[in-house]
Short mmCIF file of C-alpha atoms in Angstrom, two decimals:
data_model
loop_
_atom_site.label_atom_id
_atom_site.label_comp_id
_atom_site.label_asym_id
_atom_site.label_seq_id
_atom_site.Cartn_x
_atom_site.Cartn_y
_atom_site.Cartn_z
CA MET A 1 -5.04 12.81 -20.99
CA LEU A 2 -3.07 9.60 -20.52
CA LYS A 3 -2.99 7.66 -23.79
CA ASN A 4 -0.25 5.10 -23.17
CA LYS A 5 -1.81 1.65 -23.59
CA ASN A 6 0.83 0.13 -21.29
CA PHE A 7 -0.39 2.24 -18.40
CA PHE A 8 -3.94 0.97 -18.79
CA PHE A 9 -2.81 -2.63 -19.12
CA LEU A 10 -0.88 -2.09 -15.87
CA LEU A 11 -3.82 -0.34 -14.18
CA TYR A 12 -6.41 -2.95 -15.13
CA GLY A 13 -4.06 -5.87 -14.52
CA GLN A 14 -3.08 -4.67 -11.04
CA SER A 15 -6.67 -3.70 -10.16
CA ILE A 16 -8.01 -7.14 -11.04
CA ALA A 17 -5.13 -8.75 -9.14
CA ASN A 18 -5.90 -6.59 -6.07
CA ILE A 19 -9.57 -7.60 -6.12
CA GLY A 20 -8.51 -11.23 -6.27
CA ASP A 21 -6.05 -10.73 -3.41
CA THR A 22 -8.73 -9.16 -1.21
CA MET A 23 -11.14 -12.01 -1.85
CA TYR A 24 -8.45 -14.61 -1.20
CA ILE A 25 -7.45 -13.00 2.13
CA ILE A 26 -11.09 -12.83 3.26
CA ALA A 27 -11.59 -16.50 2.36
CA VAL A 28 -8.39 -17.60 4.13
CA ILE A 29 -9.04 -15.64 7.33
CA SER A 30 -12.60 -16.97 7.42
CA SER A 31 -11.36 -20.55 6.90
CA VAL A 32 -8.76 -20.27 9.65
CA TYR A 33 -11.24 -18.79 12.13
CA THR A 34 -13.94 -21.35 11.27
CA LEU A 35 -11.46 -24.17 11.69
CA THR A 36 -9.68 -23.00 14.85
CA HIS A 37 -12.14 -20.54 16.46
CA SER A 38 -8.97 -18.69 17.45
CA ILE A 39 -8.44 -14.96 17.02
CA VAL A 40 -4.70 -15.51 17.38
CA ALA A 41 -4.64 -18.09 14.56
CA SER A 42 -6.62 -15.73 12.32
CA SER A 43 -4.45 -12.72 13.15
CA LEU A 44 -1.39 -14.73 12.13
CA VAL A 45 -2.56 -14.48 8.50
CA PRO A 46 -1.86 -10.73 8.03
CA THR A 47 1.30 -11.11 10.13
CA ILE A 48 2.61 -13.87 7.84
CA ILE A 49 1.67 -11.85 4.77
CA THR A 50 3.57 -8.81 6.04
CA GLY A 51 6.62 -10.84 7.01
CA ALA A 52 6.79 -12.64 3.66
CA MET A 53 6.42 -9.39 1.71
CA VAL A 54 9.24 -7.75 3.70
CA GLY A 55 11.43 -10.80 3.09
CA ALA A 56 10.78 -10.57 -0.64
CA SER A 57 11.59 -6.85 -0.60
CA PHE A 58 15.02 -7.63 0.85
CA VAL A 59 15.98 -9.99 -1.97
CA SER A 60 13.98 -8.56 -4.89
CA PRO A 61 16.92 -6.38 -6.13
CA LEU A 62 18.69 -9.62 -7.05
CA VAL A 63 15.83 -10.36 -9.45
CA THR A 64 15.01 -6.86 -10.72
CA SER A 65 18.63 -6.37 -11.80
CA LYS A 66 18.47 -9.42 -14.07
CA VAL A 67 14.84 -9.80 -15.20
CA ARG A 68 12.71 -7.28 -17.10
CA LEU A 69 10.16 -5.56 -14.86
CA ASN A 70 7.16 -6.46 -17.01
CA ARG A 71 8.25 -10.10 -16.94
CA ILE A 72 8.54 -10.08 -13.14
CA LEU A 73 4.93 -8.89 -12.84
CA LEU A 74 3.82 -11.62 -15.24
CA ILE A 75 5.80 -14.43 -13.60
CA THR A 76 4.80 -13.54 -10.02
CA GLN A 77 1.13 -13.36 -10.99
CA ALA A 78 1.37 -16.71 -12.80
CA ILE A 79 2.96 -18.35 -9.75
CA LYS A 80 0.22 -16.89 -7.54
CA ALA A 81 -2.45 -18.39 -9.82
CA VAL A 82 -0.83 -21.84 -9.59
CA VAL A 83 -0.49 -21.58 -5.80
CA LEU A 84 -4.13 -20.50 -5.49
CA VAL A 85 -5.15 -23.68 -7.32
CA ALA A 86 -2.98 -25.65 -4.88
CA LEU A 87 -4.70 -23.83 -2.00
CA ILE A 88 -8.13 -24.86 -3.30
CA PHE A 89 -7.06 -28.51 -3.43
CA TYR A 90 -5.48 -28.23 0.03
CA ILE A 91 -8.72 -26.96 1.56
CA GLN A 92 -10.98 -29.24 -0.49
CA SER A 93 -8.99 -32.37 0.41
CA GLY A 94 -9.36 -31.72 4.11
CA TRP A 95 -5.60 -31.52 4.74
CA ILE A 96 -6.14 -28.10 6.29
CA VAL A 97 -7.86 -29.84 9.22
CA LYS A 98 -4.82 -32.04 9.81
CA ASN A 99 -2.13 -29.40 9.32
CA ILE A 100 -2.96 -25.70 9.33
CA PHE A 101 0.72 -24.85 9.02
CA GLY A 102 0.58 -26.03 5.42
CA LEU A 103 -1.98 -23.28 4.84
CA TYR A 104 0.36 -20.73 6.40
CA LEU A 105 3.13 -21.92 4.04
CA ILE A 106 0.90 -21.44 0.99
CA ILE A 107 -0.09 -17.97 2.22
CA SER A 108 3.57 -17.03 2.67
CA ILE A 109 4.40 -18.10 -0.91
CA ILE A 110 1.63 -15.92 -2.33
CA ALA A 111 2.70 -12.99 -0.14
CA PHE A 112 6.33 -13.53 -1.19
CA MET A 113 5.28 -13.10 -4.84
CA ASP A 114 3.39 -9.93 -3.89
CA GLY A 115 6.55 -8.69 -2.19
CA PHE A 116 8.31 -8.84 -5.55
CA ALA A 117 5.42 -7.38 -7.55
CA GLN A 118 4.64 -4.39 -5.31
CA PRO A 119 7.90 -2.40 -5.74
CA VAL A 120 8.09 -3.44 -9.41
CA SER A 121 4.58 -2.09 -10.15
CA GLN A 122 5.66 1.27 -8.69
CA ALA A 123 9.04 1.28 -10.42
CA ILE A 124 7.65 0.40 -13.84
CA LEU A 125 5.20 3.32 -13.91
CA PRO A 126 7.74 6.00 -14.99
CA ARG A 127 8.53 3.83 -18.04
CA TYR A 128 5.00 4.48 -19.26
CA ALA A 129 4.39 8.07 -18.04
CA ALA A 130 6.49 11.17 -17.35
CA GLY A 131 6.12 14.76 -16.06
CA SER A 132 2.57 15.82 -15.28
CA GLU A 133 1.41 12.57 -16.89
CA LEU A 134 3.18 10.74 -14.05
CA ILE A 135 1.18 12.78 -11.52
CA LYS A 136 -2.00 11.79 -13.37
CA ALA A 137 -0.94 8.15 -13.51
CA ASN A 138 -0.26 8.00 -9.77
CA SER A 139 -3.56 9.78 -9.09
CA ILE A 140 -5.51 7.27 -11.18
CA LEU A 141 -3.79 4.33 -9.50
CA ASN A 142 -4.54 5.75 -6.05
CA ILE A 143 -8.18 6.39 -6.97
CA SER A 144 -8.50 2.85 -8.27
CA PHE A 145 -6.91 1.25 -5.20
CA GLN A 146 -8.98 3.39 -2.80
CA LEU A 147 -12.21 2.43 -4.58
CA LEU A 148 -11.18 -1.21 -4.47
CA GLY A 149 -10.44 -0.75 -0.77
CA ILE A 150 -13.96 0.58 -0.20
CA GLY A 151 -15.74 -2.09 -2.23
CA GLY A 152 -13.38 -5.05 -2.08
CA TRP A 153 -13.71 -5.97 1.58
CA ALA A 154 -17.43 -5.27 1.68
CA GLY A 155 -18.07 -7.19 -1.54
CA GLY A 156 -15.85 -10.08 -0.52
CA SER A 157 -17.54 -10.36 2.84
CA ILE A 158 -20.97 -10.44 1.18
CA LEU A 159 -19.84 -13.16 -1.26
CA LEU A 160 -18.60 -15.16 1.72
CA VAL A 161 -22.17 -15.26 3.00
CA TRP A 162 -23.51 -16.53 -0.34
CA PHE A 163 -20.71 -18.84 -1.47
CA SER A 164 -18.26 -21.33 -0.02
CA THR A 165 -14.58 -20.61 0.57
CA LYS A 166 -13.72 -22.85 -2.39
CA THR A 167 -15.94 -20.80 -4.73
CA ILE A 168 -14.40 -17.52 -3.59
CA LEU A 169 -10.91 -18.93 -4.12
CA LEU A 170 -11.96 -20.09 -7.60
CA ILE A 171 -13.13 -16.55 -8.37
CA SER A 172 -9.83 -15.22 -7.04
CA THR A 173 -7.95 -17.66 -9.33
CA VAL A 174 -9.96 -16.58 -12.37
CA LEU A 175 -9.17 -12.95 -11.55
CA ALA A 176 -5.47 -13.84 -11.26
CA ILE A 177 -5.61 -15.42 -14.73
CA GLY A 178 -7.38 -12.31 -16.07
CA SER A 179 -4.60 -10.20 -14.61
CA ILE A 180 -2.00 -12.39 -16.34
CA LEU A 181 -3.72 -11.88 -19.72
CA LEU A 182 -3.55 -8.10 -19.27
CA LEU A 183 -0.01 -7.94 -17.90
CA CYS A 184 1.36 -10.04 -20.78
CA GLN A 185 0.35 -7.17 -23.09
CA LEU A 186 2.91 -4.81 -21.48
CA ASP A 187 5.79 -3.77 -23.70
CA ALA A 188 9.18 -5.13 -22.65
CA THR A 189 11.14 -2.76 -20.41
CA SER A 190 14.81 -2.06 -21.02
CA MET A 191 17.54 -3.66 -18.94
CA ARG A 192 20.61 -2.15 -17.29
CA HIS A 193 23.92 -3.13 -18.86
CA GLN A 194 25.52 -5.68 -16.54
CA SER A 195 29.11 -4.85 -15.60
CA ASN A 196 31.65 -6.70 -13.49
CA LYS A 197 30.68 -4.39 -10.66
CA SER A 198 27.23 -5.92 -10.58
CA ASN A 199 27.34 -8.68 -7.96
CA VAL A 200 25.04 -9.93 -5.23
CA TRP A 201 25.99 -7.30 -2.65
CA TYR A 202 25.99 -4.51 -5.21
CA ASP A 203 22.45 -5.45 -6.26
CA LEU A 204 21.21 -5.87 -2.69
CA LEU A 205 22.63 -2.55 -1.48
CA SER A 206 22.07 -0.36 -4.57
CA GLY A 207 18.69 0.90 -3.35
CA TRP A 208 19.94 1.61 0.18
CA LYS A 209 22.98 3.46 -1.18
CA ALA A 210 20.82 5.60 -3.48
CA ILE A 211 18.55 6.58 -0.59
CA TYR A 212 21.57 7.51 1.54
CA HIS A 213 23.56 9.41 -1.10
CA VAL A 214 20.86 11.19 -3.18
CA PRO A 215 19.64 14.19 -1.10
CA ILE A 216 16.07 14.29 -2.40
CA LEU A 217 15.65 10.53 -1.87
CA LYS A 218 17.06 10.69 1.65
CA PHE A 219 14.82 13.63 2.57
CA THR A 220 11.74 12.00 1.02
CA ALA A 221 12.48 8.78 2.92
CA ILE A 222 12.75 10.70 6.20
CA ILE A 223 9.47 12.57 5.82
CA SER A 224 7.76 9.42 4.51
CA ILE A 225 8.85 7.51 7.61
CA LEU A 226 7.44 10.28 9.81
CA ASP A 227 4.28 10.17 7.69
CA THR A 228 4.04 6.41 8.15
CA VAL A 229 4.24 6.86 11.93
CA ALA A 230 1.55 9.56 11.81
CA ASN A 231 -0.76 7.43 9.65
CA SER A 232 -0.50 4.42 11.96
CA VAL A 233 -3.16 6.01 14.21
CA TRP A 234 -5.68 5.02 11.55
CA ILE A 235 -5.21 1.28 12.10
CA SER A 236 -8.38 -0.63 12.84
CA SER A 237 -7.71 -1.32 16.53
CA ILE A 238 -7.21 2.37 17.40
CA ILE A 239 -10.21 3.52 15.36
CA LEU A 240 -12.34 0.83 17.01
CA ALA A 241 -11.23 1.95 20.47
CA PHE A 242 -11.95 5.58 19.50
CA VAL A 243 -15.47 4.61 18.45
CA GLU A 244 -16.35 2.42 21.42
CA LYS A 245 -14.45 3.89 24.36
CA THR A 246 -13.97 7.56 23.52
CA LEU A 247 -17.03 8.49 21.46
CA LYS A 248 -19.19 5.71 22.97
CA ILE A 249 -21.06 5.02 19.75
CA PRO A 250 -22.01 1.67 18.13
CA LYS A 251 -19.21 -0.46 16.68
CA TYR A 252 -20.49 -0.17 13.08
CA TRP A 253 -19.31 3.47 13.00
CA TRP A 254 -15.82 1.99 12.75
CA GLY A 255 -16.68 0.80 9.24
CA TYR A 256 -18.15 4.20 8.33
CA ILE A 257 -14.94 5.96 9.37
CA ASN A 258 -12.77 3.61 7.30
CA ALA A 259 -15.05 4.04 4.29
CA THR A 260 -15.12 7.86 4.49
CA TYR A 261 -11.33 7.94 4.92
CA MET A 262 -10.96 5.96 1.68
CA LEU A 263 -13.60 8.12 0.00
CA GLY A 264 -11.50 11.15 0.89
CA GLY A 265 -8.55 9.45 -0.80
CA VAL A 266 -10.61 9.06 -3.96
CA ILE A 267 -11.58 12.75 -3.89
CA GLY A 268 -7.97 13.76 -3.28
CA GLY A 269 -6.86 11.59 -6.19
CA PHE A 270 -9.31 13.36 -8.51
CA VAL A 271 -8.03 16.74 -7.33
CA CYS A 272 -4.41 15.70 -7.98
CA TYR A 273 -5.40 14.48 -11.43
CA GLN A 274 -7.06 17.78 -12.31
CA LEU A 275 -4.18 19.85 -10.90
CA SER A 276 -1.40 17.61 -12.22
CA GLN A 277 0.41 20.36 -14.13
CA GLN A 278 0.36 22.78 -11.19
CA ILE A 279 1.54 20.03 -8.81
CA GLN A 280 4.31 19.04 -11.22
CA LYS A 281 5.58 22.64 -11.28
CA ASN A 282 5.70 22.96 -7.48
CA MET A 283 5.68 19.62 -5.69
CA ALA A 284 7.04 21.13 -2.47
CA ARG A 285 4.00 23.40 -2.15
CA SER A 286 1.58 20.49 -2.63
CA ILE A 287 3.39 18.31 -0.07
CA PHE A 288 3.64 21.23 2.37
CA PHE A 289 -0.07 22.10 2.25
CA GLY A 290 -1.08 18.42 2.15
CA ALA A 291 0.87 17.66 5.34
CA LEU A 292 -0.15 20.88 7.11
CA LEU A 293 -3.87 20.54 6.35
CA THR A 294 -3.84 16.85 7.23
CA GLY A 295 -2.19 17.75 10.55
CA ILE A 296 -4.78 20.43 11.32
CA VAL A 297 -7.71 18.15 10.49
CA THR A 298 -6.19 15.28 12.51
CA PHE A 299 -6.06 17.62 15.52
CA LEU A 300 -9.74 18.43 14.97
CA VAL A 301 -10.42 14.67 14.95
CA ALA A 302 -8.67 14.43 18.33
CA ILE A 303 -10.85 17.07 19.99
CA ASN A 304 -14.10 16.21 18.21
CA SER A 305 -16.92 14.31 19.94
CA ASN A 306 -19.59 14.40 17.22
CA PRO A 307 -19.62 11.21 15.10
CA PHE A 308 -21.12 12.96 12.07
CA TRP A 309 -18.42 15.62 12.14
CA LEU A 310 -15.90 12.81 12.45
CA LEU A 311 -17.06 11.32 9.16
CA GLY A 312 -16.55 14.68 7.43
CA LEU A 313 -13.12 15.09 9.01
CA SER A 314 -12.16 11.56 7.90
CA ILE A 315 -12.95 12.54 4.31
CA LEU A 316 -10.72 15.62 4.63
CA VAL A 317 -7.85 13.60 6.12
CA GLY A 318 -8.02 11.16 3.19
CA ALA A 319 -8.26 13.96 0.61
CA PHE A 320 -5.46 16.15 1.98
CA GLY A 321 -3.31 13.05 2.43
CA GLU A 322 -3.43 12.47 -1.32
CA LEU A 323 -2.16 16.02 -1.97
CA LYS A 324 0.92 14.95 -0.02
CA ASP A 325 1.30 11.33 -1.12
CA VAL A 326 0.90 11.64 -4.90
CA PRO A 327 3.69 14.22 -5.43
CA GLN A 328 5.94 12.34 -2.98
CA THR A 329 5.55 9.19 -5.03
CA SER A 330 6.08 11.06 -8.29
CA MET A 331 9.16 12.76 -6.87
CA ILE A 332 10.79 9.42 -6.09
CA GLN A 333 9.88 8.01 -9.49
CA SER A 334 11.03 10.99 -11.54
CA HIS A 335 14.34 11.66 -9.75
CA THR A 336 15.70 8.14 -9.48
CA ASN A 337 17.62 6.29 -12.16
CA LYS A 338 15.10 3.93 -13.75
CA TYR A 339 17.43 0.95 -13.43
CA ILE A 340 17.83 1.22 -9.65
CA LEU A 341 14.28 2.44 -8.96
CA PRO A 342 13.01 -1.11 -8.22
CA SER A 343 15.81 -1.52 -5.65
CA VAL A 344 14.97 1.86 -4.13
CA TYR A 345 11.31 0.89 -3.78
CA SER A 346 12.28 -2.46 -2.26
CA SER A 347 14.38 -0.67 0.37
CA LEU A 348 11.61 1.84 1.05
CA THR A 349 9.11 -1.00 1.46
CA VAL A 350 11.31 -2.53 4.17
CA LEU A 351 11.62 0.86 5.89
CA TYR A 352 7.93 1.71 5.72
CA THR A 353 6.67 -1.73 6.73
CA GLY A 354 9.05 -1.97 9.68
CA THR A 355 8.16 1.56 10.78
CA PHE A 356 4.42 0.93 10.46
CA SER A 357 4.58 -2.33 12.42
CA LEU A 358 6.58 -0.78 15.25
CA SER A 359 4.61 2.47 15.43
CA SER A 360 1.30 0.57 15.40
CA VAL A 361 2.37 -1.30 18.53
CA VAL A 362 3.72 1.86 20.20
CA PHE A 363 0.60 3.90 19.39
CA GLY A 364 -1.55 1.04 20.65
CA MET A 365 0.30 1.11 23.97
CA LEU A 366 0.09 4.90 24.17
CA ALA A 367 -3.64 4.81 23.39
CA GLN A 368 -4.11 2.22 26.14
CA GLN A 369 -2.20 4.35 28.64
CA PHE A 370 -3.18 7.92 27.73
CA GLY A 371 -6.29 7.56 25.58
CA VAL A 372 -6.93 7.63 21.83
CA ARG A 373 -7.18 11.42 21.66
CA ALA A 374 -3.54 11.65 22.78
CA VAL A 375 -2.24 9.56 19.88
CA PHE A 376 -4.24 11.61 17.37
CA ILE A 377 -2.61 14.75 18.78
CA ILE A 378 0.82 13.12 18.40
CA SER A 379 -0.05 12.23 14.81
CA SER A 380 -1.15 15.81 14.16
CA SER A 381 2.12 17.15 15.58
CA LEU A 382 4.19 14.84 13.36
CA LEU A 383 2.32 16.03 10.26
CA VAL A 384 2.95 19.67 11.17
CA ILE A 385 6.64 18.81 11.65
CA ILE A 386 6.66 17.25 8.17
CA SER A 387 5.21 20.42 6.65
CA THR A 388 7.82 22.50 8.47
CA LEU A 389 10.64 20.26 7.20
CA VAL A 390 9.33 20.42 3.62
CA TYR A 391 9.12 24.21 3.76
CA SER A 392 12.62 24.52 5.19
CA ARG A 393 14.10 22.23 2.52
CA ARG A 394 11.91 23.34 -0.39
CA ASN A 395 15.04 24.11 -2.43
CA LEU A 396 15.61 20.33 -2.74
CA TYR A 397 12.52 20.07 -4.93
CA GLN A 398 13.78 22.65 -7.43
CA ILE A 399 15.60 20.08 -9.53
#
């Protein structure tokens, strides 16, 4: 059982911060749409958030090489709390009506802070857990984030009916402050000794070089990119088209599918937690079966026409996906030098986000041209390819 108090401060601090982030995004998107009545203006919000986070990931190695990881989490959350207060005043004053681009600027600042915090929160975890405990820690984090995913958007949307945007943003600010109080309890992390070799370019490229030169990191990056492409079929637009055009069932089934997919992730997280020691001993086997079973079930999704069966299959996809994702994450964390791990995660974030954005567009075009079932079959094929690659290179995991 995990007993490290730092892990629980991290877990609770990040969970509260994530709830606040969800509520803030719901409030902002609602405000933009109410003000402009434009789908394009509203859709710019997640686009700006993604762009700002990728930008932060590019430059975050310059910060993580010079500032303690626990302090970065604390500082970024504190800046977000201050900017949220500024956002409340901006909306309350009516300036948003005169200049919506000011709102986009505030959103980008908050997202930029998240772009620093996201790789750091992943890189700091091995400082507080190791071995099978690291598997458990990643499982608990995934369970927590999946549950927040299920309840956060639904709860935030309900609150939006009852309360004003200002009130929701105030709640989000209070949650950000609560997160700060928890994160300030984290023990200080150690710093890398700075040598003359450590300059701007060295810091910026250290993560990319590690991915390229360390075999297990390079291989994990390759299969994770393929996995990102495969998972992009589960974006909202494709699922919505699958529900309305292919299965010809009411639109609300779209929400059911998303919820059951996340529920499957929770179940898979519990399984990984219970089997942490077995997974730790043979990560290749867990990733192999996770990818293979996810591929098989995704193919069944493609050929299925029964909405109730689809809900069950969505649970299985989420559950088997965790059997693959948790050991992959733990593999990166446990086989990377702790001082360059933040840079590695920053580089991976750029790779994954770019891949996901591009593949989402490509899969959307393919679904438009050949139908949604076709893209699910492509996704299934990619997952089977991943399992084949893992089996063929299983010796890499015997480190």
